[in-house]
PDB file of C-alpha atoms and ligand atoms in Angstrom:
ATOM      1  CA  MET A   1     146.601  96.016  93.833  1.00  0.00           C
ATOM      2  CA  PRO A   2     144.987  94.198  91.174  1.00  0.00           C
ATOM      3  CA  ARG A   3     143.157  96.299  88.641  1.00  0.00           C
ATOM      4  CA  SER A   4     140.092  94.897  86.853  1.00  0.00           C
ATOM      5  CA  THR A   5     140.866  93.949  83.202  1.00  0.00           C
ATOM      6  CA  PRO A   6     140.287  97.049  80.930  1.00  0.00           C
ATOM      7  CA  ALA A   7     136.958  98.412  80.481  1.00  0.00           C
ATOM      8  CA  PRO A   8     135.340  96.250  77.987  1.00  0.00           C
ATOM      9  CA  ALA A   9     134.205  97.301  74.536  1.00  0.00           C
ATOM     10  CA  VAL A  10     130.529  98.500  75.442  1.00  0.00           C
ATOM     11  CA  HIS A  11     128.242  96.153  73.330  1.00  0.00           C
ATOM     12  CA  HIS A  12     127.230  97.422  70.064  1.00  0.00           C
ATOM     13  CA  ASP A  13     124.538  94.872  69.619  1.00  0.00           C
ATOM     14  CA  LEU A  14     122.788  95.803  72.744  1.00  0.00           C
ATOM     15  CA  VAL A  15     119.418  97.671  72.342  1.00  0.00           C
ATOM     16  CA  LEU A  16     117.503  97.581  75.478  1.00  0.00           C
ATOM     17  CA  GLU A  17     113.710  97.713  74.972  1.00  0.00           C
ATOM     18  CA  PRO A  18     111.567  98.322  77.984  1.00  0.00           C
ATOM     19  CA  ARG A  19     108.581  95.876  77.464  1.00  0.00           C
ATOM     20  CA  ASP A  20     105.446  97.567  78.693  1.00  0.00           C
ATOM     21  CA  VAL A  21     103.879  94.417  80.759  1.00  0.00           C
ATOM     22  CA  GLN A  22     100.475  93.658  82.386  1.00  0.00           C
ATOM     23  CA  PHE A  23      99.841  91.051  84.503  1.00  0.00           C
ATOM     24  CA  ASP A  24      96.521  90.115  85.929  1.00  0.00           C
ATOM     25  CA  TRP A  25      96.754  89.033  89.619  1.00  0.00           C
ATOM     26  CA  SER A  26      92.986  89.026  90.412  1.00  0.00           C
ATOM     27  CA  ALA A  27      93.323  84.683  90.405  1.00  0.00           C
ATOM     28  CA  LEU A  28      96.805  84.437  92.408  1.00  0.00           C
ATOM     29  CA  PRO A  29      96.621  82.447  95.587  1.00  0.00           C
ATOM     30  CA  LEU A  30      98.451  83.445  98.722  1.00  0.00           C
ATOM     31  CA  HIS A  31     100.664  80.286  98.100  1.00  0.00           C
ATOM     32  CA  TRP A  32     101.386  80.728  94.568  1.00  0.00           C
ATOM     33  CA  ILE A  33     103.415  77.666  94.422  1.00  0.00           C
ATOM     34  CA  PRO A  34     100.817  75.108  95.947  1.00  0.00           C
ATOM     35  CA  ASP A  35     101.554  73.769  99.465  1.00  0.00           C
ATOM     36  CA  GLU A  36     105.093  75.263  99.526  1.00  0.00           C
ATOM     37  CA  PRO A  37     104.546  78.519 101.737  1.00  0.00           C
ATOM     38  CA  VAL A  38     108.114  78.598 102.113  1.00  0.00           C
ATOM     39  CA  ALA A  39     109.637  78.654  99.022  1.00  0.00           C
ATOM     40  CA  THR A  40     106.531  80.897  97.720  1.00  0.00           C
ATOM     41  CA  HIS A  41     107.741  83.392 100.474  1.00  0.00           C
ATOM     42  CA  VAL A  42     111.388  83.493 100.117  1.00  0.00           C
ATOM     43  CA  ILE A  43     110.642  84.141  96.168  1.00  0.00           C
ATOM     44  CA  ASN A  44     107.895  86.783  97.417  1.00  0.00           C
ATOM     45  CA  VAL A  45     110.804  88.679  98.967  1.00  0.00           C
ATOM     46  CA  LEU A  46     111.620  90.059  95.884  1.00  0.00           C
ATOM     47  CA  HIS A  47     108.396  91.742  95.471  1.00  0.00           C
ATOM     48  CA  LEU A  48     109.070  93.306  99.212  1.00  0.00           C
ATOM     49  CA  LEU A  49     112.467  94.566  97.778  1.00  0.00           C
ATOM     50  CA  LEU A  50     112.678  95.480  94.072  1.00  0.00           C
ATOM     51  CA  PRO A  51     110.050  98.270  93.594  1.00  0.00           C
ATOM     52  CA  GLU A  52     112.187 100.319  96.314  1.00  0.00           C
ATOM     53  CA  GLY A  53     115.434  98.952  95.375  1.00  0.00           C
ATOM     54  CA  GLU A  54     114.696  99.390  91.406  1.00  0.00           C
ATOM     55  CA  ARG A  55     113.328 102.695  91.705  1.00  0.00           C
ATOM     56  CA  TRP A  56     116.605 103.585  93.536  1.00  0.00           C
ATOM     57  CA  PHE A  57     118.742 101.938  90.874  1.00  0.00           C
ATOM     58  CA  VAL A  58     116.742 104.253  88.654  1.00  0.00           C
ATOM     59  CA  GLU A  59     117.602 107.489  90.461  1.00  0.00           C
ATOM     60  CA  VAL A  60     121.175 106.555  90.735  1.00  0.00           C
ATOM     61  CA  PHE A  61     121.536 105.898  86.914  1.00  0.00           C
ATOM     62  CA  LYS A  62     119.644 109.468  85.966  1.00  0.00           C
ATOM     63  CA  GLN A  63     122.319 110.874  88.319  1.00  0.00           C
ATOM     64  CA  ALA A  64     125.159 109.090  86.316  1.00  0.00           C
ATOM     65  CA  LEU A  65     123.677 109.991  83.224  1.00  0.00           C
ATOM     66  CA  PRO A  66     125.533 113.203  82.892  1.00  0.00           C
ATOM     67  CA  MET A  67     128.903 111.919  83.916  1.00  0.00           C
ATOM     68  CA  ILE A  68     128.889 109.052  80.695  1.00  0.00           C
ATOM     69  CA  THR A  69     130.729 110.262  77.805  1.00  0.00           C
ATOM     70  CA  ASP A  70     130.026 107.163  75.578  1.00  0.00           C
ATOM     71  CA  GLU A  71     126.841 107.579  73.205  1.00  0.00           C
ATOM     72  CA  GLN A  72     126.297 103.810  72.981  1.00  0.00           C
ATOM     73  CA  LEU A  73     126.461 103.526  76.837  1.00  0.00           C
ATOM     74  CA  ARG A  74     124.291 106.312  77.213  1.00  0.00           C
ATOM     75  CA  GLU A  75     121.771 104.786  75.346  1.00  0.00           C
ATOM     76  CA  GLU A  76     122.078 101.489  77.242  1.00  0.00           C
ATOM     77  CA  VAL A  77     122.044 103.396  80.458  1.00  0.00           C
ATOM     78  CA  LEU A  78     118.530 104.832  79.153  1.00  0.00           C
ATOM     79  CA  GLY A  79     117.251 101.316  78.005  1.00  0.00           C
ATOM     80  CA  PHE A  80     118.064 100.175  81.695  1.00  0.00           C
ATOM     81  CA  ILE A  81     116.245 102.833  83.348  1.00  0.00           C
ATOM     82  CA  GLY A  82     113.444 102.266  81.148  1.00  0.00           C
ATOM     83  CA  GLN A  83     113.233  98.257  82.059  1.00  0.00           C
ATOM     84  CA  GLU A  84     114.113  98.679  85.640  1.00  0.00           C
ATOM     85  CA  ALA A  85     111.258 101.330  86.048  1.00  0.00           C
ATOM     86  CA  ILE A  86     108.756  98.752  84.600  1.00  0.00           C
ATOM     87  CA  HIS A  87     109.888  96.071  86.683  1.00  0.00           C
ATOM     88  CA  ALA A  88     109.423  97.837  90.106  1.00  0.00           C
ATOM     89  CA  GLU A  89     105.697  98.696  89.032  1.00  0.00           C
ATOM     90  CA  ALA A  90     105.241  95.136  88.154  1.00  0.00           C
ATOM     91  CA  HIS A  91     106.408  94.070  91.395  1.00  0.00           C
ATOM     92  CA  GLN A  92     104.359  97.111  93.170  1.00  0.00           C
ATOM     93  CA  GLU A  93     101.175  95.187  92.187  1.00  0.00           C
ATOM     94  CA  VAL A  94     102.114  92.279  93.219  1.00  0.00           C
ATOM     95  CA  LEU A  95     102.483  94.107  96.938  1.00  0.00           C
ATOM     96  CA  ASP A  96      98.792  95.547  96.289  1.00  0.00           C
ATOM     97  CA  HIS A  97      97.579  92.305  95.611  1.00  0.00           C
ATOM     98  CA  LEU A  98      99.067  90.435  98.912  1.00  0.00           C
ATOM     99  CA  LEU A  99      97.498  93.348 100.981  1.00  0.00           C
ATOM    100  CA  GLY A 100      94.216  92.496  99.451  1.00  0.00           C
ATOM    101  CA  GLN A 101      94.402  89.054 100.492  1.00  0.00           C
ATOM    102  CA  GLY A 102      95.472  89.854 104.170  1.00  0.00           C
ATOM    103  CA  LEU A 103      98.895  89.808 104.212  1.00  0.00           C
ATOM    104  CA  ASP A 104     100.302  93.480 104.724  1.00  0.00           C
ATOM    105  CA  PRO A 105     103.692  93.778 103.256  1.00  0.00           C
ATOM    106  CA  ARG A 106     103.906  97.316 104.376  1.00  0.00           C
ATOM    107  CA  PRO A 107     105.818  97.226 107.505  1.00  0.00           C
ATOM    108  CA  TYR A 108     108.832  95.781 105.820  1.00  0.00           C
ATOM    109  CA  VAL A 109     108.248  97.836 103.029  1.00  0.00           C
ATOM    110  CA  ARG A 110     108.877 100.834 104.888  1.00  0.00           C
ATOM    111  CA  GLN A 111     111.900  99.649 105.872  1.00  0.00           C
ATOM    112  CA  VAL A 112     113.476  98.871 102.433  1.00  0.00           C
ATOM    113  CA  GLY A 113     112.318 102.305 101.627  1.00  0.00           C
ATOM    114  CA  TRP A 114     114.160 103.941 104.463  1.00  0.00           C
ATOM    115  CA  LEU A 115     117.216 101.984 103.740  1.00  0.00           C
ATOM    116  CA  PHE A 116     117.243 102.864  99.832  1.00  0.00           C
ATOM    117  CA  ARG A 117     115.925 106.649 100.210  1.00  0.00           C
ATOM    118  CA  ARG A 118     117.596 107.543 103.442  1.00  0.00           C
ATOM    119  CA  VAL A 119     120.716 105.378 103.863  1.00  0.00           C
ATOM    120  CA  LEU A 120     122.048 105.144 100.198  1.00  0.00           C
ATOM    121  CA  GLY A 121     119.859 108.195  98.777  1.00  0.00           C
ATOM    122  CA  GLU A 122     121.353 111.418  97.522  1.00  0.00           C
ATOM    123  CA  ARG A 123     123.173 113.380 100.439  1.00  0.00           C
ATOM    124  CA  PRO A 124     122.279 117.278 100.409  1.00  0.00           C
ATOM    125  CA  GLY A 125     124.922 119.869 100.355  1.00  0.00           C
ATOM    126  CA  LEU A 126     127.820 117.978  98.694  1.00  0.00           C
ATOM    127  CA  THR A 127     130.575 119.679  96.753  1.00  0.00           C
ATOM    128  CA  ALA A 128     130.664 118.679  93.092  1.00  0.00           C
ATOM    129  CA  ALA A 129     133.220 116.532  93.613  1.00  0.00           C
ATOM    130  CA  GLN A 130     132.025 114.589  96.538  1.00  0.00           C
ATOM    131  CA  ARG A 131     128.554 114.284  94.461  1.00  0.00           C
ATOM    132  CA  ARG A 132     130.669 112.617  91.786  1.00  0.00           C
ATOM    133  CA  GLU A 133     132.093 110.353  94.159  1.00  0.00           C
ATOM    134  CA  SER A 134     128.858 109.416  96.081  1.00  0.00           C
ATOM    135  CA  VAL A 135     127.076 108.387  92.423  1.00  0.00           C
ATOM    136  CA  ILE A 136     130.056 106.438  91.413  1.00  0.00           C
ATOM    137  CA  GLU A 137     130.109 104.723  94.668  1.00  0.00           C
ATOM    138  CA  ARG A 138     126.312 103.761  94.367  1.00  0.00           C
ATOM    139  CA  VAL A 139     126.863 102.610  90.615  1.00  0.00           C
ATOM    140  CA  ALA A 140     129.425 100.276  92.541  1.00  0.00           C
ATOM    141  CA  PHE A 141     126.432  98.835  94.676  1.00  0.00           C
ATOM    142  CA  VAL A 142     124.093  98.725  91.725  1.00  0.00           C
ATOM    143  CA  ALA A 143     126.472  96.550  89.760  1.00  0.00           C
ATOM    144  CA  ALA A 144     126.848  94.258  92.405  1.00  0.00           C
ATOM    145  CA  ILE A 145     123.645  93.943  93.004  1.00  0.00           C
ATOM    146  CA  GLU A 146     122.900  93.530  89.304  1.00  0.00           C
ATOM    147  CA  HIS A 147     125.350  90.595  89.533  1.00  0.00           C
ATOM    148  CA  PHE A 148     122.699  88.839  91.649  1.00  0.00           C
ATOM    149  CA  THR A 149     119.652  89.757  89.736  1.00  0.00           C
ATOM    150  CA  ALA A 150     121.225  88.430  86.698  1.00  0.00           C
ATOM    151  CA  PHE A 151     122.215  84.781  88.640  1.00  0.00           C
ATOM    152  CA  LEU A 152     118.278  85.137  90.230  1.00  0.00           C
ATOM    153  CA  GLY A 153     117.071  85.732  86.491  1.00  0.00           C
ATOM    154  CA  ASN A 154     119.257  83.105  84.863  1.00  0.00           C
ATOM    155  CA  TRP A 155     118.020  80.778  87.783  1.00  0.00           C
ATOM    156  CA  ALA A 156     114.276  81.656  87.082  1.00  0.00           C
ATOM    157  CA  LEU A 157     115.039  81.160  83.010  1.00  0.00           C
ATOM    158  CA  ASN A 158     116.319  77.506  84.328  1.00  0.00           C
ATOM    159  CA  SER A 159     113.861  76.594  86.694  1.00  0.00           C
ATOM    160  CA  PRO A 160     111.687  73.310  85.817  1.00  0.00           C
ATOM    161  CA  GLY A 161     111.207  72.745  89.742  1.00  0.00           C
ATOM    162  CA  LEU A 162     108.616  75.666  89.602  1.00  0.00           C
ATOM    163  CA  ASP A 163     106.920  74.063  86.827  1.00  0.00           C
ATOM    164  CA  ARG A 164     106.863  70.594  88.408  1.00  0.00           C
ATOM    165  CA  ALA A 165     105.299  72.014  91.470  1.00  0.00           C
ATOM    166  CA  GLN A 166     102.423  73.914  89.635  1.00  0.00           C
ATOM    167  CA  ALA A 167     103.535  77.130  90.378  1.00  0.00           C
ATOM    168  CA  ASP A 168     100.816  79.968  89.387  1.00  0.00           C
ATOM    169  CA  PRO A 169     101.895  80.399  85.255  1.00  0.00           C
ATOM    170  CA  THR A 170     101.285  84.182  85.704  1.00  0.00           C
ATOM    171  CA  MET A 171     103.969  84.513  88.538  1.00  0.00           C
ATOM    172  CA  LEU A 172     106.193  82.740  86.639  1.00  0.00           C
ATOM    173  CA  ASP A 173     105.777  84.698  83.511  1.00  0.00           C
ATOM    174  CA  LEU A 174     106.618  87.982  85.605  1.00  0.00           C
ATOM    175  CA  LEU A 175     109.509  85.809  87.449  1.00  0.00           C
ATOM    176  CA  ARG A 176     110.822  85.012  83.888  1.00  0.00           C
ATOM    177  CA  TRP A 177     110.131  88.319  82.054  1.00  0.00           C
ATOM    178  CA  HIS A 178     111.647  89.971  84.718  1.00  0.00           C
ATOM    179  CA  GLY A 179     114.507  87.348  85.168  1.00  0.00           C
ATOM    180  CA  ALA A 180     115.267  87.765  81.051  1.00  0.00           C
ATOM    181  CA  GLU A 181     115.533  91.365  80.945  1.00  0.00           C
ATOM    182  CA  GLU A 182     117.969  91.145  84.168  1.00  0.00           C
ATOM    183  CA  VAL A 183     120.161  88.665  82.054  1.00  0.00           C
ATOM    184  CA  GLU A 184     119.722  90.967  78.829  1.00  0.00           C
ATOM    185  CA  HIS A 185     120.938  94.049  80.531  1.00  0.00           C
ATOM    186  CA  ARG A 186     123.369  92.151  82.893  1.00  0.00           C
ATOM    187  CA  SER A 187     126.299  94.174  81.836  1.00  0.00           C
ATOM    188  CA  VAL A 188     124.945  97.671  81.654  1.00  0.00           C
ATOM    189  CA  ALA A 189     125.707  98.700  85.335  1.00  0.00           C
ATOM    190  CA  PHE A 190     129.146  96.872  85.299  1.00  0.00           C
ATOM    191  CA  ASP A 191     130.080  98.657  82.114  1.00  0.00           C
ATOM    192  CA  LEU A 192     128.708 102.338  83.842  1.00  0.00           C
ATOM    193  CA  LEU A 193     131.019 101.627  86.791  1.00  0.00           C
ATOM    194  CA  ASN A 194     134.001 100.586  84.791  1.00  0.00           C
ATOM    195  CA  HIS A 195     133.432 103.859  82.525  1.00  0.00           C
ATOM    196  CA  LEU A 196     133.440 105.920  85.516  1.00  0.00           C
ATOM    197  CA  ASP A 197     135.815 104.087  87.670  1.00  0.00           C
ATOM    198  CA  PRO A 198     137.581 100.912  86.229  1.00  0.00           C
ATOM    199  CA  GLY A 199     139.205 100.552  89.591  1.00  0.00           C
ATOM    200  CA  TYR A 200     139.316  97.077  91.053  1.00  0.00           C
ATOM    201  CA  LEU A 201     138.595  98.265  94.727  1.00  0.00           C
ATOM    202  CA  ARG A 202     135.644 100.100  94.006  1.00  0.00           C
ATOM    203  CA  ARG A 203     134.231  97.138  92.272  1.00  0.00           C
ATOM    204  CA  VAL A 204     135.115  94.962  95.551  1.00  0.00           C
ATOM    205  CA  ARG A 205     133.967  97.317  97.798  1.00  0.00           C
ATOM    206  CA  GLY A 206     130.410  97.111  96.023  1.00  0.00           C
ATOM    207  CA  MET A 207     130.249  93.667  96.524  1.00  0.00           C
ATOM    208  CA  LEU A 208     131.276  93.505 100.005  1.00  0.00           C
ATOM    209  CA  VAL A 209     128.660  95.885 100.763  1.00  0.00           C
ATOM    210  CA  SER A 210     125.727  94.383  98.634  1.00  0.00           C
ATOM    211  CA  GLY A 211     126.194  90.780  99.248  1.00  0.00           C
ATOM    212  CA  PRO A 212     125.924  90.861 102.885  1.00  0.00           C
ATOM    213  CA  MET A 213     123.051  93.347 102.696  1.00  0.00           C
ATOM    214  CA  LEU A 214     120.949  91.375 100.260  1.00  0.00           C
ATOM    215  CA  VAL A 215     121.492  88.245 102.178  1.00  0.00           C
ATOM    216  CA  HIS A 216     120.376  90.360 105.516  1.00  0.00           C
ATOM    217  CA  LEU A 217     117.514  91.581 103.698  1.00  0.00           C
ATOM    218  CA  TRP A 218     116.289  88.399 102.527  1.00  0.00           C
ATOM    219  CA  VAL A 219     116.617  86.381 105.423  1.00  0.00           C
ATOM    220  CA  ARG A 220     114.634  89.035 107.372  1.00  0.00           C
ATOM    221  CA  GLY A 221     111.984  89.572 104.391  1.00  0.00           C
ATOM    222  CA  ALA A 222     111.334  85.539 104.353  1.00  0.00           C
ATOM    223  CA  ARG A 223     110.623  85.593 108.242  1.00  0.00           C
ATOM    224  CA  PHE A 224     108.816  88.479 107.860  1.00  0.00           C
ATOM    225  CA  MET A 225     106.443  87.446 105.042  1.00  0.00           C
ATOM    226  CA  LEU A 226     105.867  83.875 106.925  1.00  0.00           C
ATOM    227  CA  ALA A 227     104.722  85.485 110.215  1.00  0.00           C
ATOM    228  CA  ALA A 228     102.288  87.882 108.366  1.00  0.00           C
ATOM    229  CA  ASP A 229     100.945  85.038 106.150  1.00  0.00           C
ATOM    230  CA  PRO A 230      97.286  85.110 107.732  1.00  0.00           C
ATOM    231  CA  LEU A 231      97.135  81.284 106.628  1.00  0.00           C
ATOM    232  CA  LEU A 232      99.739  80.187 108.538  1.00  0.00           C
ATOM    233  CA  ASP A 233      99.584  81.729 111.893  1.00  0.00           C
ATOM    234  CA  GLY A 234     103.293  82.136 112.761  1.00  0.00           C
ATOM    235  CA  ARG A 235     103.592  78.221 112.428  1.00  0.00           C
ATOM    236  CA  ILE A 236     106.356  78.177 110.069  1.00  0.00           C
ATOM    237  CA  LYS A 237     109.699  79.912 110.896  1.00  0.00           C
ATOM    238  CA  PRO A 238     111.927  79.515 107.689  1.00  0.00           C
ATOM    239  CA  THR A 239     115.680  77.399 108.442  1.00  0.00           C
ATOM    240  CA  TRP A 240     118.657  77.087 106.334  1.00  0.00           C
ATOM    241  CA  ARG A 241     118.120  73.660 106.136  1.00  0.00           C
ATOM    242  CA  GLU A 242     114.663  73.874 104.788  1.00  0.00           C
ATOM    243  CA  ALA A 243     116.145  76.513 102.330  1.00  0.00           C
ATOM    244  CA  HIS A 244     118.511  73.554 100.978  1.00  0.00           C
ATOM    245  CA  LEU A 245     115.783  71.236 100.589  1.00  0.00           C
ATOM    246  CA  ASN A 246     113.753  73.530  98.512  1.00  0.00           C
ATOM    247  CA  ALA A 247     116.669  74.363  96.459  1.00  0.00           C
ATOM    248  CA  LYS A 248     117.340  70.373  95.891  1.00  0.00           C
ATOM    249  CA  ARG A 249     113.980  70.029  94.576  1.00  0.00           C
ATOM    250  CA  GLY A 250     114.093  73.135  92.333  1.00  0.00           C
ATOM    251  CA  LEU A 251     112.247  75.638  94.340  1.00  0.00           C
ATOM    252  CA  LEU A 252     114.760  77.925  95.341  1.00  0.00           C
ATOM    253  CA  PRO A 253     118.090  78.522  93.823  1.00  0.00           C
ATOM    254  CA  ASP A 254     120.913  76.868  95.295  1.00  0.00           C
ATOM    255  CA  LEU A 255     122.771  78.719  97.976  1.00  0.00           C
ATOM    256  CA  ARG A 256     126.179  77.158  97.322  1.00  0.00           C
ATOM    257  CA  LEU A 257     125.709  77.986  93.402  1.00  0.00           C
ATOM    258  CA  LEU A 258     124.948  81.455  94.800  1.00  0.00           C
ATOM    259  CA  ALA A 259     127.971  82.038  96.694  1.00  0.00           C
ATOM    260  CA  ARG A 260     130.314  80.633  93.881  1.00  0.00           C
ATOM    261  CA  SER A 261     128.675  83.287  91.658  1.00  0.00           C
ATOM    262  CA  ALA A 262     129.236  85.875  93.932  1.00  0.00           C
ATOM    263  CA  ALA A 263     132.895  84.659  94.366  1.00  0.00           C
ATOM    264  CA  ARG A 264     133.460  85.118  90.474  1.00  0.00           C
ATOM    265  CA  TYR A 265     132.761  88.843  91.276  1.00  0.00           C
ATOM    266  CA  PHE A 266     135.939  89.026  92.757  1.00  0.00           C
ATOM    267  CA  ASN A 267     137.717  87.917  89.800  1.00  0.00           C
ATOM    268  CA  PRO A 268     139.715  90.545  88.228  1.00  0.00           C
ATOM    269  CA  GLY A 269     138.922  89.358  84.742  1.00  0.00           C
ATOM    270  CA  TYR A 270     134.894  89.247  85.772  1.00  0.00           C
ATOM    271  CA  HIS A 271     132.441  90.600  83.138  1.00  0.00           C
ATOM    272  CA  PRO A 272     128.762  89.923  83.304  1.00  0.00           C
ATOM    273  CA  THR A 273     128.569  88.673  79.788  1.00  0.00           C
ATOM    274  CA  ARG A 274     130.290  85.589  81.027  1.00  0.00           C
ATOM    275  CA  GLU A 275     127.375  84.504  83.225  1.00  0.00           C
ATOM    276  CA  GLY A 276     123.772  83.437  81.739  1.00  0.00           C
ATOM    277  CA  SER A 277     123.087  83.615  77.980  1.00  0.00           C
ATOM    278  CA  SER A 278     121.655  86.557  76.321  1.00  0.00           C
ATOM    279  CA  SER A 279     120.045  84.285  73.663  1.00  0.00           C
ATOM    280  CA  GLN A 280     118.119  82.092  76.288  1.00  0.00           C
ATOM    281  CA  ALA A 281     116.814  85.569  77.575  1.00  0.00           C
ATOM    282  CA  LEU A 282     115.500  86.800  74.298  1.00  0.00           C
ATOM    283  CA  GLY A 283     114.291  83.510  73.425  1.00  0.00           C
ATOM    284  CA  TYR A 284     112.064  83.590  76.462  1.00  0.00           C
ATOM    285  CA  LEU A 285     111.267  87.246  75.664  1.00  0.00           C
ATOM    286  CA  ALA A 286     110.113  86.036  72.293  1.00  0.00           C
ATOM    287  CA  THR A 287     107.566  83.499  73.954  1.00  0.00           C
ATOM    288  CA  SER A 288     106.512  85.257  77.119  1.00  0.00           C
ATOM    289  CA  PRO A 289     102.867  85.727  77.392  1.00  0.00           C
ATOM    290  CA  ALA A 290     103.034  89.388  78.935  1.00  0.00           C
ATOM    291  CA  ALA A 291     106.152  90.541  76.681  1.00  0.00           C
ATOM    292  CA  ARG A 292     104.141  89.369  73.738  1.00  0.00           C
ATOM    293  CA  ALA A 293     101.274  90.950  74.616  1.00  0.00           C
ATOM    294  CA  ALA A 294     103.243  94.134  75.363  1.00  0.00           C
ATOM    295  CA  ALA A 295     104.770  93.882  71.994  1.00  0.00           C
ATOM    296  CA  ALA A 296     101.353  93.511  70.199  1.00  0.00           C
ATOM    297  CA  HIS A 297      99.979  96.925  71.795  1.00  0.00           C
TER     298      HIS A 297
HETATM  299 FE1  FE2 B   1     115.090  94.433  87.412  1.00  0.00          FE
HETATM  300 FE1  FE2 B   2     118.075  94.908  86.515  1.00  0.00          FE
END
């Protein structure tokens, strides 16, 4: 059976700093990519999934903390927890704004919450060994999901199509600040998984569960948002063809590139540092209006 390459040395230069950003959504139009409701709502699925999803990451990583025997990795996990906690709240504020604009995201968010808390949450009554196993299994899911958040983050940092379409600058900053931090901390979950269990099978299982789950949640989320949009009256149904056309115009990620990127996760020699660019991410964080304002506090 193939095994992953030896657990890579932890990156001793990685210091993860939670940036306590604030965004003002009061002027955000419902279709924040003007006249592009499909692209707007496909990206809006991030706001539906991330508050519950990233709070779940934080819970899983807090449960993993006592199992970490490498001090540097422990510091990185703490930085990761700090960043993800802020991400969750930043996206939660967008959900609150949508509700104020007459688009009620709560029915879908309740389902996402049920999935993360009930299905993927901590089970009561486990032995110590079962509990450890359950934590590592969930770390494998997080590591696979973080492959996608880094892919999406890298896309957000390289998405001039959104600027050409005159997407709302505050939303672009949210997407790129968050995307940059995803690229910045893209190796932490994978390194944690390797630290707790370097086995290839666990990694593969994490992707085989998380990949299809994310696609399913995204398709349902996009359908939900388009149906719930009070300006559309249910007139627009998303199609794969439309997603493809939007991707060609640079408004959405290219699904073929996404599939190819997911396939790389199965490569035994895979490591997240080979995806995306840390220097580009840090370069954006140095110019992001929200990150600069947070640094000035
Ligand atoms: Fe995040
Ligand atoms: Fe992340």
